[in-house]
Amino acid sequence: MASSGEEPMSGSPDRAGTGTEPSPTADIAQLDTAEDFAVLEEEEEEEEEDLSELPPLEDVSRPPAPPREDTLPSEQGGGEAAEDAPEWLDVLGSGLLKKKTLVPGQGVDTRPRKGQDVTIRLKATLEDGSVVEENPALTFTLGDCDVLQALDLCVQLLEMGETALIVSDAKYCYGAQGRSPDVPPNAALTLEVELLAAQDAPDLELLSGQEKIELANRKRERGNFFYQQGDYVLAINSYDIALKVIGSSSKVDFSLEEEAELLDVKVKCLNNLAASQLKLDHYEAALKSCNLVLEHQPGNIKALFRKGKVLAQQGEYREAIPILKAALKLEPSNKTIHAELSKLVKKHADQKNVETEMYRKMLGNPSAAGAPGKCKDKLPWSIPWKWLFGATAIALGGVALSVVIAARN
């Protein structure tokens, strides 16, 4: 469940114990931590990117074109021989992630399962042979995306005691941003891994308050890392895991302070979850996440803002405007809310004009294009037939009345 010591190959700029700064874009995606609303302002301005087609999980990070398989490091056997060698297992069938057994393990039945805590010995090198990581006992929860995807995908294929060589494209390591200062952008890695132990993760019900808080925060921070990388699917996965930890039942009594801190982490996760869902155009899910935040904190500005954004994306301007007004009332100086509210008010006015014109046509009322015809009807020589008929009837009635009066006299 928790890593022992530092988490070197997690790929996260905020992984425990490293202190490595995130990429230059990290300051625009801190999400719901302790930052002020200015972070949200910059984050929300990036909404214009096209995310209408959600890629499959392994394509989330959208790296450059993958290198040819015959460029695998010499440690694998080199050249086409490595590509054709039967001992290389193409893990995903794409040639981007390969595994070869160096020392056999204790049998297929000893492979770890997702959800278990595994401990591995790890050595990572670049294509030029430079060692960028060595850890004699790295522990993580298998399948939770706590470490590099290359490890998460391949360790579950290892047998107990097995030592394997894993060759991974940058896509499943540190991607286009790399890891400063030792892993350059778009760098493939060769990972030598030995599976040392696997055991069931601790029962969430038996965790103390502080243990549960620390675990949930680690998952949330991992989600923040994926959000910064633009991997919104993986970000959602990490936030969901954190929320599952927080929402699990407990057989341990928590203090009031721990309960309050757990609630704070839950609200942050829900807010960040909504931001990720909004990036993927998952509007109903994002709306649900915002509403859950507002149940706990009705005055949460980020939740109000994102709920307004969701409703606006769905064309519900009439509902979105008062929500953004409520957010603006809480923080009148916020320029982002001002700009979004002004934009929605204009869109709502345009929408009403379109609806009004549509109703006119439905009711058969003359449009502006028919105005000349109305003017023509007002010309002196254009007398409506209804008026002419009425005048004739009155005249005939008067003649008849005169005849009757004359006959009586």
mmCIF file of C-alpha atoms in Angstrom, residues 12-266:
data_model
loop_
_atom_site.group_PDB
_atom_site.id
_atom_site.type_symbol
_atom_site.label_atom_id
_atom_site.label_comp_id
_atom_site.label_asym_id
_atom_site.label_seq_id
_atom_site.Cartn_x
_atom_site.Cartn_y
_atom_site.Cartn_z
ATOM 1 C CA SER A 12 5.870 11.821 -10.155
ATOM 2 C CA PRO A 13 7.459 15.195 -9.427
ATOM 3 C CA ASP A 14 5.795 15.157 -6.035
ATOM 4 C CA ARG A 15 6.700 11.579 -5.126
ATOM 5 C CA ALA A 16 7.711 11.057 -1.534
ATOM 6 C CA GLY A 17 11.277 11.811 -0.650
ATOM 7 C CA THR A 18 12.500 13.145 -4.006
ATOM 8 C CA GLY A 19 11.694 16.824 -3.761
ATOM 9 C CA THR A 20 12.002 17.060 -7.541
ATOM 10 C CA GLU A 21 10.246 20.027 -9.049
ATOM 11 C CA PRO A 22 7.445 19.306 -11.556
ATOM 12 C CA SER A 23 7.510 20.356 -15.155
ATOM 13 C CA PRO A 24 7.144 24.047 -16.162
ATOM 14 C CA THR A 25 3.409 23.512 -16.528
ATOM 15 C CA ALA A 26 3.004 22.122 -13.039
ATOM 16 C CA ASP A 27 2.145 25.500 -11.514
ATOM 17 C CA ILE A 28 -0.993 25.663 -13.635
ATOM 18 C CA ALA A 29 -2.257 22.315 -12.429
ATOM 19 C CA GLN A 30 -1.657 22.158 -8.688
ATOM 20 C CA LEU A 31 -5.393 21.595 -8.450
ATOM 21 C CA ASP A 32 -7.006 21.553 -5.055
ATOM 22 C CA THR A 33 -4.055 21.744 -2.702
ATOM 23 C CA ALA A 34 -3.313 24.781 -0.558
ATOM 24 C CA GLU A 35 -2.986 27.220 -3.429
ATOM 25 C CA ASP A 36 -5.214 30.206 -4.028
ATOM 26 C CA PHE A 37 -7.768 30.596 -6.787
ATOM 27 C CA ALA A 38 -5.215 32.124 -9.161
ATOM 28 C CA VAL A 39 -4.053 28.610 -10.022
ATOM 29 C CA LEU A 40 -7.548 27.702 -11.096
ATOM 30 C CA GLU A 41 -7.682 30.787 -13.285
ATOM 31 C CA GLU A 42 -4.731 29.678 -15.386
ATOM 32 C CA GLU A 43 -5.864 26.076 -15.386
ATOM 33 C CA GLU A 44 -9.335 26.861 -16.717
ATOM 34 C CA GLU A 45 -7.991 28.957 -19.578
ATOM 35 C CA GLU A 46 -6.719 25.776 -21.226
ATOM 36 C CA GLU A 47 -10.202 24.463 -21.961
ATOM 37 C CA GLU A 48 -9.906 25.057 -25.706
ATOM 38 C CA GLU A 49 -7.880 21.907 -26.426
ATOM 39 C CA ASP A 50 -9.711 19.227 -28.362
ATOM 40 C CA LEU A 51 -10.275 16.163 -26.190
ATOM 41 C CA SER A 52 -13.386 14.940 -27.968
ATOM 42 C CA GLU A 53 -11.789 11.600 -28.834
ATOM 43 C CA LEU A 54 -10.651 9.870 -25.675
ATOM 44 C CA PRO A 55 -7.671 7.612 -26.427
ATOM 45 C CA PRO A 56 -7.276 4.172 -24.855
ATOM 46 C CA LEU A 57 -5.404 3.992 -21.585
ATOM 47 C CA GLU A 58 -1.984 3.256 -23.041
ATOM 48 C CA ASP A 59 -2.298 6.185 -25.468
ATOM 49 C CA VAL A 60 -3.151 8.853 -22.914
ATOM 50 C CA SER A 61 0.197 10.618 -22.888
ATOM 51 C CA ARG A 62 0.357 10.923 -26.711
ATOM 52 C CA PRO A 63 4.166 10.600 -27.085
ATOM 53 C CA PRO A 64 6.064 11.070 -30.339
ATOM 54 C CA ALA A 65 6.189 8.237 -32.844
ATOM 55 C CA PRO A 66 7.603 5.118 -31.165
ATOM 56 C CA PRO A 67 11.168 4.099 -32.009
ATOM 57 C CA ARG A 68 11.841 1.068 -34.136
ATOM 58 C CA GLU A 69 12.230 -2.196 -32.272
ATOM 59 C CA ASP A 70 15.661 -2.771 -33.791
ATOM 60 C CA THR A 71 16.964 0.181 -31.730
ATOM 61 C CA LEU A 72 16.724 -1.799 -28.457
ATOM 62 C CA PRO A 73 19.796 -1.431 -26.215
ATOM 63 C CA SER A 74 22.773 -3.718 -26.746
ATOM 64 C CA GLU A 75 22.160 -5.294 -23.329
ATOM 65 C CA GLN A 76 19.185 -7.117 -24.844
ATOM 66 C CA GLY A 77 21.176 -8.847 -27.517
ATOM 67 C CA GLY A 78 21.116 -5.885 -29.908
ATOM 68 C CA GLY A 79 19.682 -5.225 -33.337
ATOM 69 C CA GLU A 80 17.293 -7.508 -35.120
ATOM 70 C CA ALA A 81 18.412 -10.482 -33.067
ATOM 71 C CA ALA A 82 16.677 -8.983 -30.038
ATOM 72 C CA GLU A 83 13.564 -8.289 -32.081
ATOM 73 C CA ASP A 84 13.345 -11.867 -33.338
ATOM 74 C CA ALA A 85 14.485 -13.596 -30.159
ATOM 75 C CA PRO A 86 11.653 -15.800 -28.859
ATOM 76 C CA GLU A 87 12.540 -15.124 -25.204
ATOM 77 C CA TRP A 88 11.368 -11.527 -25.523
ATOM 78 C CA LEU A 89 7.729 -11.143 -24.525
ATOM 79 C CA ASP A 90 5.893 -8.299 -26.272
ATOM 80 C CA VAL A 91 3.750 -7.304 -23.297
ATOM 81 C CA LEU A 92 1.243 -5.078 -25.100
ATOM 82 C CA GLY A 93 1.660 -6.360 -28.636
ATOM 83 C CA SER A 94 2.867 -2.962 -29.810
ATOM 84 C CA GLY A 95 6.620 -3.471 -29.464
ATOM 85 C CA LEU A 96 6.806 -0.589 -26.983
ATOM 86 C CA LEU A 97 7.117 -2.714 -23.854
ATOM 87 C CA LYS A 98 9.141 -5.953 -23.772
ATOM 88 C CA LYS A 99 10.176 -8.378 -21.054
ATOM 89 C CA LYS A 100 12.852 -11.085 -21.017
ATOM 90 C CA THR A 101 13.539 -13.502 -18.157
ATOM 91 C CA LEU A 102 17.159 -13.510 -16.951
ATOM 92 C CA VAL A 103 16.732 -15.760 -13.895
ATOM 93 C CA PRO A 104 13.653 -18.059 -13.772
ATOM 94 C CA GLY A 105 11.250 -17.782 -10.859
ATOM 95 C CA GLN A 106 9.319 -20.263 -8.732
ATOM 96 C CA GLY A 107 6.413 -20.847 -11.102
ATOM 97 C CA VAL A 108 3.380 -19.132 -12.567
ATOM 98 C CA ASP A 109 1.381 -19.727 -9.389
ATOM 99 C CA THR A 110 3.713 -17.390 -7.500
ATOM 100 C CA ARG A 111 2.946 -14.339 -9.641
ATOM 101 C CA PRO A 112 1.582 -11.372 -7.654
ATOM 102 C CA ARG A 113 -1.969 -10.147 -8.013
ATOM 103 C CA LYS A 114 -3.257 -6.643 -8.518
ATOM 104 C CA GLY A 115 -3.947 -4.959 -5.221
ATOM 105 C CA GLN A 116 -1.087 -6.703 -3.454
ATOM 106 C CA ASP A 117 1.911 -4.878 -2.032
ATOM 107 C CA VAL A 118 4.997 -6.014 -3.924
ATOM 108 C CA THR A 119 8.673 -5.437 -3.206
ATOM 109 C CA ILE A 120 11.201 -5.451 -6.025
ATOM 110 C CA ARG A 121 14.891 -4.841 -6.580
ATOM 111 C CA LEU A 122 15.242 -2.256 -9.325
ATOM 112 C CA LYS A 123 17.996 -0.950 -11.557
ATOM 113 C CA ALA A 124 17.134 1.485 -14.350
ATOM 114 C CA THR A 125 19.444 2.573 -17.162
ATOM 115 C CA LEU A 126 19.248 4.771 -20.219
ATOM 116 C CA GLU A 127 20.057 3.518 -23.704
ATOM 117 C CA ASP A 128 23.672 4.707 -23.305
ATOM 118 C CA GLY A 129 24.056 2.554 -20.197
ATOM 119 C CA SER A 130 23.834 5.413 -17.685
ATOM 120 C CA VAL A 131 22.282 4.239 -14.413
ATOM 121 C CA VAL A 132 19.483 6.587 -13.349
ATOM 122 C CA GLU A 133 17.982 4.535 -10.520
ATOM 123 C CA GLU A 134 18.941 1.777 -8.131
ATOM 124 C CA ASN A 135 16.703 0.598 -5.310
ATOM 125 C CA PRO A 136 17.280 -2.649 -3.430
ATOM 126 C CA ALA A 137 13.722 -2.785 -2.043
ATOM 127 C CA LEU A 138 11.025 -0.711 -3.699
ATOM 128 C CA THR A 139 7.523 -1.428 -2.360
ATOM 129 C CA PHE A 140 4.270 -0.336 -4.035
ATOM 130 C CA THR A 141 0.695 -1.448 -4.557
ATOM 131 C CA LEU A 142 0.462 -3.376 -7.822
ATOM 132 C CA GLY A 143 -2.099 -1.951 -10.254
ATOM 133 C CA ASP A 144 -2.606 1.399 -8.509
ATOM 134 C CA CYS A 145 -0.352 3.352 -10.918
ATOM 135 C CA ASP A 146 1.898 4.354 -8.014
ATOM 136 C CA VAL A 147 5.024 3.759 -10.109
ATOM 137 C CA LEU A 148 6.016 3.814 -13.775
ATOM 138 C CA GLN A 149 3.455 2.123 -15.994
ATOM 139 C CA ALA A 150 6.229 -0.132 -17.285
ATOM 140 C CA LEU A 151 6.640 -1.565 -13.781
ATOM 141 C CA ASP A 152 2.924 -1.724 -13.057
ATOM 142 C CA LEU A 153 2.312 -3.691 -16.255
ATOM 143 C CA CYS A 154 5.297 -6.047 -16.102
ATOM 144 C CA VAL A 155 5.745 -6.887 -12.422
ATOM 145 C CA GLN A 156 2.437 -8.764 -12.443
ATOM 146 C CA LEU A 157 4.034 -11.089 -15.033
ATOM 147 C CA LEU A 158 7.015 -11.922 -12.817
ATOM 148 C CA GLU A 159 7.278 -15.110 -10.789
ATOM 149 C CA MET A 160 8.570 -14.977 -7.239
ATOM 150 C CA GLY A 161 12.371 -14.819 -7.322
ATOM 151 C CA GLU A 162 12.454 -14.096 -11.050
ATOM 152 C CA THR A 163 14.852 -11.518 -12.420
ATOM 153 C CA ALA A 164 13.791 -9.941 -15.700
ATOM 154 C CA LEU A 165 14.907 -7.292 -18.127
ATOM 155 C CA ILE A 166 12.217 -4.813 -19.186
ATOM 156 C CA VAL A 167 12.724 -2.506 -22.152
ATOM 157 C CA SER A 168 10.199 0.304 -22.196
ATOM 158 C CA ASP A 169 9.426 3.157 -24.530
ATOM 159 C CA ALA A 170 9.346 6.606 -22.910
ATOM 160 C CA LYS A 171 5.584 6.411 -23.118
ATOM 161 C CA TYR A 172 5.504 4.045 -20.125
ATOM 162 C CA CYS A 173 8.280 5.791 -18.235
ATOM 163 C CA TYR A 174 8.736 9.569 -17.958
ATOM 164 C CA GLY A 175 7.253 10.545 -21.310
ATOM 165 C CA ALA A 176 7.933 13.732 -23.204
ATOM 166 C CA GLN A 177 8.920 15.686 -20.086
ATOM 167 C CA GLY A 178 11.489 13.265 -18.715
ATOM 168 C CA ARG A 179 12.714 13.603 -15.142
ATOM 169 C CA SER A 180 15.119 16.382 -14.312
ATOM 170 C CA PRO A 181 18.033 16.174 -14.116
ATOM 171 C CA ASP A 182 18.887 12.579 -15.016
ATOM 172 C CA VAL A 183 16.179 11.327 -17.420
ATOM 173 C CA PRO A 184 15.946 13.354 -20.658
ATOM 174 C CA PRO A 185 12.650 13.858 -22.508
ATOM 175 C CA ASN A 186 11.362 10.940 -24.589
ATOM 176 C CA ALA A 187 13.933 8.585 -23.064
ATOM 177 C CA ALA A 188 13.442 4.829 -23.268
ATOM 178 C CA LEU A 189 14.557 2.885 -20.191
ATOM 179 C CA THR A 190 15.908 -0.574 -19.530
ATOM 180 C CA LEU A 191 14.745 -1.878 -16.158
ATOM 181 C CA GLU A 192 16.325 -4.818 -14.402
ATOM 182 C CA VAL A 193 13.768 -6.100 -11.898
ATOM 183 C CA GLU A 194 13.752 -8.889 -9.347
ATOM 184 C CA LEU A 195 10.538 -9.814 -7.538
ATOM 185 C CA LEU A 196 11.398 -10.181 -3.860
ATOM 186 C CA ALA A 197 8.031 -10.368 -2.082
ATOM 187 C CA ALA A 198 4.279 -10.023 -2.522
ATOM 188 C CA GLN A 199 1.630 -9.848 0.167
ATOM 189 C CA ASP A 200 -1.918 -8.666 0.565
ATOM 190 C CA ALA A 201 -2.228 -4.965 1.284
ATOM 191 C CA PRO A 202 -3.234 -4.002 4.838
ATOM 192 C CA ASP A 203 -6.937 -4.033 5.598
ATOM 193 C CA LEU A 204 -8.298 -0.505 5.141
ATOM 194 C CA GLU A 205 -10.646 -1.063 8.062
ATOM 195 C CA LEU A 206 -7.685 -1.487 10.407
ATOM 196 C CA LEU A 207 -5.762 1.621 9.357
ATOM 197 C CA SER A 208 -5.369 4.374 11.910
ATOM 198 C CA GLY A 209 -6.602 7.850 11.091
ATOM 199 C CA GLN A 210 -3.135 9.135 10.194
ATOM 200 C CA GLU A 211 -2.356 6.052 8.092
ATOM 201 C CA LYS A 212 -5.554 6.507 6.128
ATOM 202 C CA ILE A 213 -4.875 10.236 5.638
ATOM 203 C CA GLU A 214 -1.315 9.603 4.439
ATOM 204 C CA LEU A 215 -2.394 6.869 2.031
ATOM 205 C CA ALA A 216 -5.229 8.958 0.552
ATOM 206 C CA ASN A 217 -2.918 11.943 0.134
ATOM 207 C CA ARG A 218 -0.335 9.824 -1.708
ATOM 208 C CA LYS A 219 -2.975 8.632 -4.157
ATOM 209 C CA ARG A 220 -4.274 12.191 -4.579
ATOM 210 C CA GLU A 221 -0.779 13.555 -5.240
ATOM 211 C CA ARG A 222 -0.247 10.824 -7.813
ATOM 212 C CA GLY A 223 -3.464 11.950 -9.473
ATOM 213 C CA ASN A 224 -2.157 15.532 -9.486
ATOM 214 C CA PHE A 225 0.981 14.320 -11.258
ATOM 215 C CA PHE A 226 -1.055 12.611 -13.967
ATOM 216 C CA TYR A 227 -3.222 15.732 -14.321
ATOM 217 C CA GLN A 228 -0.107 17.841 -14.857
ATOM 218 C CA GLN A 229 1.026 15.378 -17.525
ATOM 219 C CA GLY A 230 -2.353 15.602 -19.290
ATOM 220 C CA ASP A 231 -3.127 11.954 -18.450
ATOM 221 C CA TYR A 232 -6.666 12.655 -17.250
ATOM 222 C CA VAL A 233 -7.775 9.029 -17.374
ATOM 223 C CA LEU A 234 -4.990 7.992 -15.015
ATOM 224 C CA ALA A 235 -5.642 11.057 -12.858
ATOM 225 C CA ILE A 236 -9.255 9.971 -12.435
ATOM 226 C CA ASN A 237 -8.074 6.484 -11.527
ATOM 227 C CA SER A 238 -5.823 7.820 -8.757
ATOM 228 C CA TYR A 239 -8.491 10.153 -7.362
ATOM 229 C CA ASP A 240 -10.991 7.295 -7.327
ATOM 230 C CA ILE A 241 -8.556 5.133 -5.364
ATOM 231 C CA ALA A 242 -8.007 7.936 -2.862
ATOM 232 C CA LEU A 243 -11.762 8.370 -2.424
ATOM 233 C CA LYS A 244 -12.149 4.629 -1.939
ATOM 234 C CA VAL A 245 -9.570 4.755 0.852
ATOM 235 C CA ILE A 246 -11.338 7.669 2.527
ATOM 236 C CA GLY A 247 -14.783 6.116 2.178
ATOM 237 C CA SER A 248 -13.832 2.700 3.488
ATOM 238 C CA SER A 249 -15.378 1.625 6.762
ATOM 239 C CA SER A 250 -13.166 1.550 9.814
ATOM 240 C CA LYS A 251 -12.900 -0.496 12.965
ATOM 241 C CA VAL A 252 -10.635 2.138 14.496
ATOM 242 C CA ASP A 253 -11.852 5.262 16.248
ATOM 243 C CA PHE A 254 -10.621 8.535 14.754
ATOM 244 C CA SER A 255 -10.192 11.832 16.547
ATOM 245 C CA LEU A 256 -12.237 14.871 15.533
ATOM 246 C CA GLU A 257 -9.107 16.375 14.000
ATOM 247 C CA GLU A 258 -8.512 13.250 11.906
ATOM 248 C CA GLU A 259 -12.137 13.207 10.767
ATOM 249 C CA ALA A 260 -11.830 16.844 9.697
ATOM 250 C CA GLU A 261 -8.577 16.171 7.867
ATOM 251 C CA LEU A 262 -10.081 13.185 6.043
ATOM 252 C CA LEU A 263 -12.998 15.357 4.953
ATOM 253 C CA ASP A 264 -10.567 17.980 3.682
ATOM 254 C CA VAL A 265 -8.706 15.367 1.608
ATOM 255 C CA LYS A 266 -12.017 14.048 0.286
#
